[in-house]
Amino acid sequence: MIRRSVFGITLVVLVGLAGHRVVRADAPMGRYTTPAAGTVYDTRTRLTWQQNVDPNTYTWAGATMYCKDLALAGGGWRLPSVKELVTLVDVGQKSPAIDRTFFPNTPSDYFWTSSPLAGDPSFAWFVNFLNGYSSTSDVGNAFRVRCVR
């Protein structure tokens, strides 16, 4: 067994027969709870997430405003940083790479973060929930949004 840390998430790599590797997220039972309708609380990061995503896509500025204006469970929402959003990635899942029990109907799509690209504010980071990878894109592109508080 090999343990690795990626973006603060511990991954466990199990070495099986014939040298095959199986990777799974090290997420214990009870990591997520649903304290209010439409929200998910992460006991590890102490962040509360919007459970369901809007079916629309938004530019980066539009995504920021969408979260700011979200009135779900009392408001106070914002666009997550790339470091925060990547904590939802479940590397043991694909299409989407997220816990489907607590985040049902999550599309295998790009989701904006609040993190601009250093040195070029015309680009910002996103997380692709098809496979959990993150990258940058022009802020004028339209992607999905999941808000946090």
C-alpha angles and dihedrals in degrees: 000000000000124000121207132176120220119178089340093307117119114225124195118211113198115200108216137182118315091014096290116152127214117195123198136168116258093231113146124213111273095034092126131044133175106229096170134016110281096013136099123202118209107212092198099052096025090227126135116219135200102250101206124040128226111255090228128086124227141197114247092264090046091050091052091051093045091058094042090053097042108120096189113141095348102323127249093134128152140174109273124239118247089253091054097044094048088060087073093058113110106200090196090066132063133192088039109019095204139090101280094195094065098025103040120177093021106159120231090245146114117284124197123236128198091243115110120205108263110252095010117064090183087077130057137183124262134181119227109216092194088080107352097253122140130211141146133270141179108282090232092068118100117239138159125276134219114180129213139194 
